[in-house]
CSV table of C-alpha atoms in Angstrom, one decimal:
chain,number,residue,atom,x,y,z
A,226,MET,CA,-13.6,-8.4,-19.8
A,227,ALA,CA,-10.5,-6.2,-19.4
A,228,SER,CA,-9.0,-4.4,-22.4
A,229,GLY,CA,-5.5,-5.6,-21.6
A,230,ILE,CA,-4.0,-2.2,-21.0
A,231,TRP,CA,-2.0,-2.2,-17.8
A,232,THR,CA,0.1,0.5,-16.2
A,233,THR,CA,2.2,0.6,-13.1
A,234,GLU,CA,1.2,3.3,-10.7
A,235,TYR,CA,3.1,4.6,-7.6
A,236,PHE,CA,1.5,5.9,-4.4
A,237,ASP,CA,2.7,7.2,-1.1
A,238,CYS,CA,0.7,6.9,2.1
A,239,PRO,CA,-0.4,10.5,3.0
A,240,ASN,CA,0.1,9.7,6.7
A,241,CYS,CA,3.3,7.7,7.2
A,242,GLY,CA,4.8,8.1,3.7
A,243,LEU,CA,5.2,4.4,2.9
A,244,ALA,CA,5.6,3.9,-0.8
A,245,TYR,CA,3.3,1.5,-2.7
A,246,ILE,CA,3.1,0.2,-6.2
A,247,ALA,CA,0.0,-1.2,-7.9
A,248,THR,CA,-1.2,-2.2,-11.4
A,249,LYS,CA,-4.0,-0.2,-13.0
A,250,GLU,CA,-6.0,-2.1,-15.6
A,251,ALA,CA,-8.5,-0.5,-18.0
A,252,HIS,CA,-12.0,-2.0,-18.2
A,253,PRO,CA,-15.0,-1.3,-20.4
A,254,ASP,CA,-17.2,-1.1,-17.3
A,255,GLN,CA,-17.1,0.8,-14.0
A,256,HIS,CA,-15.1,-0.3,-11.0
A,257,SER,CA,-14.5,1.3,-7.6
A,258,GLY,CA,-12.5,0.5,-4.6
A,259,SER,CA,-9.9,1.8,-2.2
A,260,PHE,CA,-6.6,0.7,-0.7
A,261,ASN,CA,-5.5,1.4,2.9
A,262,CYS,CA,-1.9,1.5,4.2
A,263,GLN,CA,-0.8,-1.7,5.8
A,264,VAL,CA,1.1,0.2,8.5
A,265,CYS,CA,-1.3,3.0,9.7
A,266,ASP,CA,-4.6,2.0,8.0
A,267,VAL,CA,-5.0,5.4,6.3
A,268,GLU,CA,-6.5,5.5,2.8
A,269,VAL,CA,-3.8,5.6,0.2
A,270,HIS,CA,-5.9,5.7,-2.9
A,271,ALA,CA,-9.6,5.4,-3.8
A,272,TRP,CA,-10.9,5.0,-7.4
A,273,SER,CA,-14.1,4.9,-9.4
A,274,GLY,CA,-14.2,4.6,-13.2
A,275,PRO,CA,-13.5,2.3,-16.2
A,276,TYR,CA,-10.4,0.8,-14.5
A,277,ASP,CA,-9.4,-1.2,-11.5
A,278,PHE,CA,-6.2,-1.5,-9.3
A,279,PHE,CA,-4.7,-4.7,-8.2
A,280,GLY,CA,-1.4,-6.2,-7.0
A,281,TRP,CA,-0.8,-3.6,-4.3
A,282,LYS,CA,2.6,-4.1,-2.6
A,283,VAL,CA,5.2,-2.0,-0.8
A,284,ASP,CA,7.6,-0.4,-3.3
A,285,LYS,CA,11.1,-1.5,-2.5
A,286,ALA,CA,13.3,1.3,-1.3
A,287,ASP,CA,16.5,2.0,-3.2
A,288,SER,CA,19.6,0.8,-1.4
A,289,PRO,CA,21.6,3.8,-0.1
A,290,VAL,CA,24.7,4.7,-2.1
A,291,PHE,CA,27.3,6.1,0.2
A,292,GLY,CA,28.9,9.3,-0.8
A,293,LYS,CA,26.0,10.3,-3.1
A,294,LYS,CA,23.2,12.7,-2.5
A,295,LYS,CA,19.8,12.2,-4.0
């Protein structure tokens, strides 16, 4: 049973740079897994511990604002 503690985590593919967002959920027992980029199939994140990740999706890019620098 999960503890109910969820956080939003942000990741970038180390190969192509595509941004991802996932939810991290604390658990009383050990979980492990990994997530690969949907574009280039390189591992974005691997985990092992009293938590799990789910809901992986591409993080929406900000719309460009003309005349402003980031």
